[in-house]
Short mmCIF file of C-alpha atoms in Angstrom, two decimals:
data_model
loop_
_atom_site.label_atom_id
_atom_site.label_comp_id
_atom_site.label_asym_id
_atom_site.label_seq_id
_atom_site.Cartn_x
_atom_site.Cartn_y
_atom_site.Cartn_z
CA MET A 7 121.93 51.97 199.81
CA ASN A 8 125.02 50.72 198.02
CA HIS A 9 125.15 48.18 194.80
CA THR A 10 127.56 46.39 193.13
CA ILE A 11 127.78 45.24 189.09
CA THR A 12 129.10 41.78 187.78
CA GLN A 13 129.12 41.74 183.63
CA LEU A 14 127.42 38.92 182.64
CA PRO A 15 127.88 37.43 178.61
CA GLU A 16 125.20 38.64 176.30
CA SER A 17 124.95 41.88 177.16
CA GLN A 18 123.52 40.92 180.78
CA ILE A 19 124.55 42.47 183.89
CA GLU A 20 123.80 41.42 187.53
CA ILE A 21 123.20 44.50 190.11
CA GLU A 22 123.51 43.43 193.79
CA VAL A 23 121.58 45.97 195.85
CA THR A 24 122.39 46.08 199.96
CA LEU A 25 120.65 48.05 202.21
CA PRO A 26 121.70 48.35 206.18
CA PHE A 27 118.94 47.41 208.39
CA PRO A 28 118.26 51.17 209.36
CA GLU A 29 117.17 51.86 205.31
CA PHE A 30 115.27 48.58 205.12
CA GLU A 31 113.38 49.09 208.74
CA PRO A 32 111.06 51.95 207.28
CA HIS A 33 110.10 49.18 204.29
CA VAL A 34 109.37 46.64 207.32
CA LYS A 35 107.50 49.17 209.45
CA ARG A 36 105.41 50.18 206.34
CA ALA A 37 104.71 46.35 205.56
CA ALA A 38 103.19 45.83 208.94
CA MET A 39 101.33 49.06 208.83
CA ARG A 40 99.90 47.50 205.46
CA LEU A 41 99.18 44.28 206.37
CA SER A 42 97.00 45.60 209.51
CA GLU A 43 95.34 47.94 207.03
CA GLU A 44 94.49 45.11 204.57
CA ARG A 45 93.69 42.25 207.22
CA GLY A 46 92.73 44.18 210.28
CA VAL A 47 93.49 43.40 213.81
CA GLU A 48 91.15 42.79 216.40
CA GLY A 49 91.05 45.88 218.92
CA PHE A 50 92.72 48.14 216.59
CA ARG A 51 91.82 50.32 214.03
CA LYS A 52 93.05 49.59 210.70
CA GLY A 53 96.60 50.36 210.19
CA LYS A 54 96.87 51.26 213.93
CA ALA A 55 97.86 48.20 215.27
CA PRO A 56 101.64 48.14 216.74
CA TYR A 57 104.25 45.91 215.31
CA ASP A 58 104.64 43.44 217.67
CA THR A 59 100.86 42.58 217.70
CA VAL A 60 100.78 42.33 213.67
CA LYS A 61 104.13 40.22 214.00
CA ASN A 62 101.87 38.03 216.64
CA LYS A 63 99.07 37.78 214.11
CA PHE A 64 100.47 37.05 210.76
CA GLY A 65 104.02 36.05 211.49
CA GLU A 66 107.35 37.78 210.80
CA ASN A 67 108.31 35.89 207.62
CA VAL A 68 105.17 37.24 206.32
CA ILE A 69 105.96 41.04 207.01
CA TYR A 70 109.33 40.87 205.75
CA GLU A 71 108.27 39.25 202.52
CA ARG A 72 106.19 42.18 201.97
CA ALA A 73 108.56 44.71 203.01
CA ALA A 74 111.25 42.88 200.68
CA GLU A 75 108.72 43.85 197.56
CA HIS A 76 108.22 47.02 198.90
CA ALA A 77 112.02 47.65 198.91
CA VAL A 78 112.93 46.34 195.54
CA ARG A 79 110.22 48.42 194.11
CA ASN A 80 111.32 51.68 195.45
CA THR A 81 114.91 50.89 195.29
CA TYR A 82 115.43 49.37 191.87
CA PRO A 83 114.24 52.61 189.72
CA ALA A 84 116.64 54.76 191.97
CA VAL A 85 119.82 52.37 191.14
CA ILE A 86 118.98 52.44 187.40
CA GLU A 87 118.33 56.35 187.10
CA GLU A 88 121.93 56.24 188.81
CA LEU A 89 123.45 54.00 186.48
CA GLU A 90 121.99 55.95 183.49
CA LYS A 91 123.45 58.90 184.45
CA ASN A 92 126.46 57.58 185.43
CA PRO A 93 126.96 54.50 183.21
CA PRO A 94 129.48 51.38 184.46
CA GLU A 95 131.77 52.07 181.09
CA GLU A 96 132.52 55.10 180.35
CA LYS A 97 131.31 56.10 176.71
CA LYS A 98 128.53 53.13 176.57
CA GLU A 99 125.00 53.84 177.07
CA PHE A 100 123.01 52.03 179.80
CA LEU A 101 119.56 51.07 178.38
CA PRO A 102 118.06 47.96 179.93
CA VAL A 103 116.01 45.70 177.97
CA GLY A 104 112.77 44.32 179.03
CA SER A 105 112.27 43.30 182.83
CA PRO A 106 114.77 42.24 185.66
CA GLU A 107 115.24 39.28 187.48
CA ILE A 108 115.02 39.90 190.99
CA THR A 109 116.35 37.28 193.33
CA VAL A 110 116.15 38.23 197.23
CA THR A 111 119.66 36.89 198.77
CA LYS A 112 119.41 38.20 202.71
CA LEU A 113 116.50 38.62 204.31
CA ALA A 114 116.45 38.36 208.12
CA PRO A 115 114.89 40.12 210.95
CA GLY A 116 117.17 42.88 212.09
CA ASN A 117 119.68 42.56 209.44
CA GLU A 118 120.78 43.93 206.15
CA PHE A 119 118.46 43.61 202.76
CA ILE A 120 120.28 42.34 199.65
CA TYR A 121 118.75 41.27 196.43
CA LYS A 122 120.18 40.64 193.24
CA ALA A 123 118.44 42.25 189.91
CA LYS A 124 119.86 40.24 186.49
CA LEU A 125 119.06 42.13 183.13
CA SER A 126 120.07 42.50 179.46
CA LEU A 127 121.51 45.98 178.14
CA MET A 128 121.00 47.10 174.85
CA PRO A 129 124.61 45.57 173.37
CA HIS A 130 127.33 48.10 172.88
CA LEU A 131 128.11 47.78 169.45
CA GLU A 132 131.41 48.14 167.63
CA LEU A 133 130.55 49.38 163.77
CA PRO A 134 132.52 48.41 160.93
CA SER A 135 133.53 51.08 157.98
CA TYR A 136 129.92 51.13 157.18
CA ALA A 137 130.57 54.14 154.84
CA ALA A 138 133.19 51.97 152.75
CA ILE A 139 130.78 48.93 152.81
CA ALA A 140 128.30 51.15 151.21
CA LYS A 141 130.48 52.12 148.60
CA ARG A 142 131.40 48.51 147.85
CA MET A 143 127.87 47.38 147.46
CA SER A 144 126.72 50.00 145.81
CA ALA A 145 128.67 48.54 142.81
CA GLU A 146 126.32 45.83 142.96
CA LYS A 147 123.55 48.23 141.76
CA LYS A 148 122.03 47.26 138.26
CA GLU A 149 120.66 49.74 135.40
CA VAL A 150 116.85 48.71 134.94
CA ALA A 151 115.13 49.38 131.76
CA ILE A 152 111.21 48.59 130.79
CA THR A 153 110.48 46.45 127.23
CA ASP A 154 107.72 47.03 125.15
CA GLU A 155 106.77 43.48 126.27
CA GLU A 156 105.87 45.05 129.77
CA ILE A 157 104.28 47.75 128.57
CA ALA A 158 102.00 45.54 126.49
CA ARG A 159 101.24 43.09 129.03
CA THR A 160 99.99 46.15 131.26
CA LEU A 161 97.85 47.38 128.47
CA GLU A 162 96.46 44.17 128.22
CA TRP A 163 95.93 44.16 131.81
CA ILE A 164 93.96 47.56 131.40
CA ARG A 165 91.52 46.06 128.58
CA GLU A 166 90.80 42.90 130.85
CA SER A 167 89.64 45.16 133.21
CA ARG A 168 87.37 46.76 131.21
CA MET A 169 85.90 43.46 129.42
CA VAL A 170 82.33 42.85 128.46
CA ILE A 171 81.58 39.33 129.84
CA THR A 172 78.50 37.93 128.58
CA GLU A 173 77.22 34.33 128.89
CA VAL A 174 76.64 32.69 125.58
CA ASP A 175 74.62 29.31 123.93
CA ARG A 176 77.49 28.30 121.85
CA ALA A 177 80.60 26.22 121.80
CA ALA A 178 83.74 27.28 123.67
CA LYS A 179 86.61 28.92 121.88
CA MET A 180 90.15 29.88 122.92
CA GLY A 181 89.74 33.00 125.16
CA ASP A 182 86.46 32.38 126.47
CA GLY A 183 85.50 32.36 130.36
CA VAL A 184 84.14 28.97 130.94
CA GLU A 185 82.69 27.31 134.19
CA ILE A 186 83.07 23.57 134.45
CA ASP A 187 82.41 20.44 136.93
CA PHE A 188 85.48 18.05 136.97
CA ASN A 189 86.65 14.99 139.07
CA ILE A 190 90.03 13.33 138.05
CA ARG A 191 90.60 9.60 138.96
CA HIS A 192 94.25 7.90 138.61
CA GLY A 193 93.98 4.07 138.02
CA GLY A 194 90.26 4.20 138.64
CA VAL A 195 90.82 5.69 141.93
CA LYS A 196 89.75 9.33 142.54
CA TRP A 197 92.39 11.81 142.85
CA GLU A 198 92.29 13.25 146.62
CA GLY A 199 91.42 17.04 146.07
CA GLY A 200 90.74 16.30 142.18
CA GLU A 201 87.53 17.46 142.29
CA SER A 202 85.52 20.94 141.88
CA LYS A 203 81.94 22.44 141.03
CA ASN A 204 81.85 25.47 138.86
CA HIS A 205 85.40 25.89 138.50
CA PRO A 206 86.13 28.95 136.80
CA LEU A 207 88.42 29.01 133.93
CA ILE A 208 89.91 31.15 130.82
CA ILE A 209 90.42 28.74 127.90
CA GLY A 210 94.34 29.48 126.66
CA LYS A 211 95.57 31.14 130.08
CA LYS A 212 97.06 27.83 130.47
CA THR A 213 96.06 27.78 134.63
CA PHE A 214 94.98 23.94 134.65
CA ILE A 215 96.82 20.61 133.92
CA PRO A 216 98.83 21.26 130.96
CA GLY A 217 96.88 20.52 127.50
CA PHE A 218 93.33 19.84 129.32
CA GLU A 219 92.23 23.19 128.18
CA GLU A 220 92.27 22.57 124.82
CA HIS A 221 89.71 19.76 125.18
CA LEU A 222 87.18 22.58 126.33
CA VAL A 223 87.34 24.10 122.89
CA GLY A 224 84.12 22.98 121.06
CA MET A 225 82.11 22.20 123.96
CA LYS A 226 78.81 23.86 125.06
CA ALA A 227 77.26 24.07 128.31
CA GLY A 228 75.28 21.09 129.50
CA GLU A 229 77.64 18.98 127.44
CA GLU A 230 80.19 15.97 129.02
CA LYS A 231 83.66 14.66 128.11
CA ASN A 232 86.11 12.02 129.24
CA VAL A 233 89.54 13.42 129.17
CA SER A 234 92.84 11.12 129.44
CA LEU A 235 96.30 12.99 130.25
CA THR A 236 99.74 11.83 131.24
CA LEU A 237 100.74 14.54 133.82
CA PRO A 238 104.39 16.24 133.15
CA HIS A 239 107.38 14.71 134.41
CA ASP A 240 108.16 17.53 136.19
CA TRP A 241 104.57 17.61 138.42
CA HIS A 242 104.82 18.99 141.62
CA ASP A 243 103.36 15.68 143.07
CA LYS A 244 106.46 13.37 142.57
CA ALA A 245 103.95 10.47 143.15
CA LEU A 246 102.03 10.92 140.06
CA SER A 247 104.48 12.86 137.74
CA GLY A 248 104.77 11.22 134.14
CA LYS A 249 101.25 9.16 135.06
CA MET A 250 98.15 8.87 133.14
CA ILE A 251 95.04 10.32 134.56
CA ASP A 252 91.23 10.71 133.71
CA ILE A 253 89.19 13.47 133.99
CA HIS A 254 85.43 13.47 133.35
CA VAL A 255 84.49 17.49 132.81
CA ILE A 256 80.70 18.55 132.46
CA MET A 257 80.59 22.38 130.83
CA LYS A 258 78.34 24.44 132.84
CA ARG A 259 78.59 28.02 131.42
CA VAL A 260 80.49 29.33 128.51
CA LYS A 261 81.19 33.71 128.56
CA ASP A 262 82.49 35.60 125.83
CA ARG A 263 84.86 38.08 126.65
CA ALA A 264 84.95 41.13 124.34
CA LEU A 265 87.92 43.07 124.79
CA PRO A 266 87.80 47.01 123.95
CA GLU A 267 89.99 47.95 120.99
CA LEU A 268 93.13 50.02 122.44
CA ASN A 269 92.37 53.45 120.67
CA ASP A 270 92.32 57.09 121.79
CA GLU A 271 88.59 56.77 122.31
CA PHE A 272 89.01 54.21 124.85
CA VAL A 273 92.10 55.59 126.21
CA LYS A 274 90.27 58.98 126.98
CA GLN A 275 87.67 56.96 129.35
CA LEU A 276 90.55 56.27 131.22
CA GLY A 277 91.13 59.60 132.61
CA ALA A 278 93.82 61.82 132.18
CA PHE A 279 94.96 60.64 128.77
CA ASP A 280 94.07 61.85 125.41
CA SER A 281 95.65 59.36 123.04
CA VAL A 282 97.42 55.91 123.29
CA ASP A 283 100.81 57.30 123.01
CA ALA A 284 100.38 59.35 126.44
CA LEU A 285 98.84 56.08 128.43
CA LYS A 286 102.41 54.30 127.03
CA LYS A 287 104.09 56.81 128.44
CA ASN A 288 102.62 56.98 131.85
CA ILE A 289 102.62 53.11 132.20
CA ALA A 290 106.32 52.98 130.97
CA ASP A 291 107.49 55.87 133.37
CA GLY A 292 105.55 54.11 136.23
CA LEU A 293 107.05 50.48 135.48
CA LEU A 294 110.42 52.42 135.39
CA GLN A 295 110.02 54.11 138.84
CA GLU A 296 108.90 50.91 140.36
CA LYS A 297 111.71 49.15 139.07
CA LYS A 298 114.09 51.69 140.50
CA ASP A 299 112.32 51.28 143.62
CA LYS A 300 112.82 47.89 144.33
CA GLU A 301 116.55 48.02 142.82
CA GLN A 302 117.13 50.49 145.48
CA GLN A 303 115.51 48.49 148.15
CA ARG A 304 117.53 45.37 146.95
CA VAL A 305 121.03 47.37 147.33
CA ARG A 306 119.69 48.61 150.65
CA VAL A 307 119.26 45.19 152.17
CA LEU A 308 122.77 44.30 150.66
CA ILE A 309 124.28 46.91 152.35
CA ILE A 310 122.68 46.69 155.91
CA GLU A 311 123.08 43.07 155.83
CA ALA A 312 126.99 43.19 155.09
CA ILE A 313 127.00 46.41 157.92
CA ALA A 314 125.48 44.01 160.44
CA LYS A 315 127.26 40.94 159.61
CA GLU A 316 130.61 42.39 160.60
CA ILE A 317 129.26 44.25 163.82
CA THR A 318 131.02 43.14 166.96
CA ALA A 319 128.33 42.84 169.84
CA GLU A 320 126.63 40.14 172.04
CA ILE A 321 123.11 40.09 171.46
CA PRO A 322 120.77 39.76 174.41
CA GLU A 323 118.45 36.45 173.73
CA ILE A 324 115.35 39.10 175.00
CA LEU A 325 115.52 41.02 171.53
CA VAL A 326 115.86 38.03 169.56
CA GLY A 327 112.50 36.34 171.40
CA ARG A 328 110.89 39.85 171.08
CA GLU A 329 111.62 39.30 167.34
CA LEU A 330 110.46 36.11 167.03
CA ASP A 331 107.20 37.40 168.70
CA LYS A 332 106.93 40.02 166.10
CA MET A 333 107.60 37.03 163.24
CA ILE A 334 105.01 34.56 165.04
CA ASP A 335 102.39 37.60 165.00
CA GLU A 336 103.16 38.65 161.42
CA MET A 337 102.51 35.05 160.27
CA ARG A 338 99.34 34.74 162.23
CA GLY A 339 97.80 37.74 160.63
CA SER A 340 98.59 37.02 157.16
CA ILE A 341 96.90 33.30 157.52
CA GLU A 342 94.14 34.85 159.50
CA GLN A 343 93.79 37.48 156.48
CA MET A 344 93.48 34.67 154.40
CA GLY A 345 90.41 33.23 156.21
CA MET A 346 92.39 30.25 157.78
CA LYS A 347 92.37 29.46 161.36
CA TRP A 348 96.25 29.90 162.88
CA GLU A 349 95.43 26.49 164.95
CA ASP A 350 94.53 24.85 161.50
CA TYR A 351 97.58 26.24 159.79
CA LEU A 352 99.73 24.91 162.39
CA LEU A 353 97.88 21.39 162.15
CA HIS A 354 98.47 21.28 158.26
CA ILE A 355 102.30 22.40 158.16
CA LYS A 356 102.66 19.90 161.14
CA LYS A 357 104.53 22.47 163.17
CA THR A 358 104.31 23.94 166.58
CA ILE A 359 104.77 27.69 167.41
CA GLU A 360 107.95 26.22 169.69
CA ALA A 361 109.24 24.85 166.55
CA LEU A 362 108.47 27.82 164.47
CA ARG A 363 110.70 29.80 166.82
CA ALA A 364 113.54 27.46 166.89
CA GLU A 365 113.59 27.27 163.17
CA TRP A 366 113.38 31.21 162.47
CA HIS A 367 115.76 32.00 165.50
CA GLY A 368 118.35 32.57 163.05
CA GLU A 369 116.59 34.97 160.90
CA ALA A 370 115.40 36.76 164.12
CA GLN A 371 118.83 37.35 165.05
CA LYS A 372 119.86 38.68 161.70
CA ARG A 373 116.94 41.18 161.80
CA VAL A 374 118.15 42.62 165.71
CA ARG A 375 121.42 42.95 164.28
CA ILE A 376 120.36 44.91 161.34
CA ALA A 377 117.93 46.83 163.64
CA LEU A 378 120.64 47.67 166.05
CA ALA A 379 123.09 48.57 163.16
CA LEU A 380 120.79 51.13 161.87
CA ARG A 381 120.35 52.60 165.26
CA GLU A 382 123.86 52.44 165.97
CA ILE A 383 124.74 54.64 162.46
CA ALA A 384 121.94 56.77 163.72
CA ARG A 385 123.36 57.49 166.81
CA LYS A 386 126.75 57.91 165.58
CA GLU A 387 125.75 60.28 162.84
CA ASN A 388 123.15 62.52 164.72
CA ILE A 389 120.26 61.43 162.38
CA ASN A 390 117.12 62.48 163.74
CA PRO A 391 113.67 62.74 161.96
CA ALA A 392 112.13 66.29 162.54
CA PRO A 393 108.15 66.07 164.57
CA GLU A 394 106.72 67.05 161.39
CA GLU A 395 108.42 64.09 159.45
CA ILE A 396 107.06 61.91 162.17
CA GLU A 397 103.53 63.47 162.07
CA LYS A 398 103.17 62.92 158.21
CA LYS A 399 104.27 59.11 158.27
CA SER A 400 101.72 59.08 161.19
CA ASN A 401 99.21 59.89 159.04
CA GLU A 402 100.15 57.73 156.33
CA ILE A 403 99.59 54.66 158.34
CA LEU A 404 96.22 56.22 159.49
CA SER A 405 94.59 56.56 156.35
CA GLN A 406 95.66 52.74 155.48
CA TYR A 407 92.66 52.10 157.78
CA GLU A 408 89.06 52.27 156.71
CA SER A 409 87.50 54.32 159.31
CA GLN A 410 88.18 56.30 162.34
CA ARG A 411 86.46 53.78 164.22
CA ASP A 412 89.00 51.21 162.91
CA THR A 413 91.86 53.56 164.00
CA ASP A 414 90.60 53.87 167.31
CA LYS A 415 90.10 50.46 168.12
CA HIS A 416 93.62 49.24 166.60
CA ILE A 417 96.14 52.25 166.89
CA ASP A 418 97.65 53.16 170.28
CA PRO A 419 98.80 56.99 169.64
CA ASP A 420 102.49 56.48 171.28
CA ARG A 421 102.98 53.06 169.79
CA LEU A 422 102.23 54.61 166.57
CA ARG A 423 104.36 57.51 167.04
CA GLU A 424 107.16 55.36 168.11
CA TYR A 425 106.75 52.97 165.00
CA ALA A 426 106.63 55.91 162.43
CA GLN A 427 110.01 57.68 163.93
CA GLY A 428 111.52 54.07 163.75
CA ILE A 429 110.73 54.43 159.92
CA VAL A 430 111.63 57.73 158.89
CA LYS A 431 114.71 57.29 160.95
CA ASN A 432 115.52 54.15 158.94
CA GLU A 433 114.86 55.95 155.82
CA LYS A 434 117.37 58.83 156.66
CA VAL A 435 119.76 56.14 157.53
CA PHE A 436 119.54 54.77 154.10
CA GLU A 437 119.84 58.04 152.62
CA PHE A 438 122.68 59.08 154.61
CA LEU A 439 124.29 55.67 152.97
CA GLU A 440 123.65 56.62 149.63
CA SER A 441 124.84 60.10 149.94
CA ILE A 442 128.27 58.73 150.55
CA MET A 443 128.34 56.02 148.36
#
């Protein structure tokens, strides 16, 4: 057996494999034996019929087609193994991606057997000076700080999470929670989607049409009111921006929202705090760390995008296709988590999966370039996570599942380990880049 290689665009190659007939003949004989085993030949035990008898019964073309399949399955892995040990280009890895496209080019009785295998390879990258890029982009890093207003908002959220809510028989006031029925009309015509029953609101939060919540003040349960408002000129629906609308509203419930007083006694009920100042410090530390983490991630994205943009490589379309598959699956999962059917969502946005793939192709290619850049930096710098680091990350991922039953149902151990290894390796690459800034 011998083979020749032709380089193709987009990190593809074509391998032409030739088997002289003496090497191909055993596959022909085995194919005939298998046919007689599977289909049987009258007068002979299964698998024992002579070749000429099998040929006369099933046809030599059938035997040779079966022999070709068997020969490819048995010789292709050996060719790949040889190329992995001795890459066609010195100092370049030979890493096939996906399945090959096999084409038989010569198949005739008594002749040599020739087939071609077209396959994509992990592209060879020429990296830019990633150390210089990392140093340059690090200048974009901003100092972060926490304001008293941010701390106050968090304290208010904590108080609201422990609020006592009581339905009351009185007129609604600012800060109350209410439930209302409403319908909206414009020019006497019902506004599509402008109707709701038992709609919850907090008066004063300004989550509804501007100017509407103030009209709820003073209403008691059971009362009705007609409200006319002019929509803002920057209203999201341009057809109605600046137009007058009429809202018929029925107050269904009024709820008093009693916030606990912010004092040391209240704070002690939260856990490991003995004073309001201790809680404020904890909030400030947490918010500051969160901001630092976000800024670190922002700069990391700037660095790796700049590196990926300057790499020289032919990106195989198969890698872009895989990334598109992943993006589609992520979007489908998000939509279904929100309780919407994927098919209904596509109808709503008036797009097909093919249209989304075309729209996202550029982003998918960008993601692939980033992944390849991270992989190549790790290879060049000999960055490899320790087994215990991969194990730790795997356990962290597993802990996100609610039960062992969920884990057994959704997690493939090998894929989990590979995924965890990728996360840890990328983290270590970023830590390396940060160390040379």
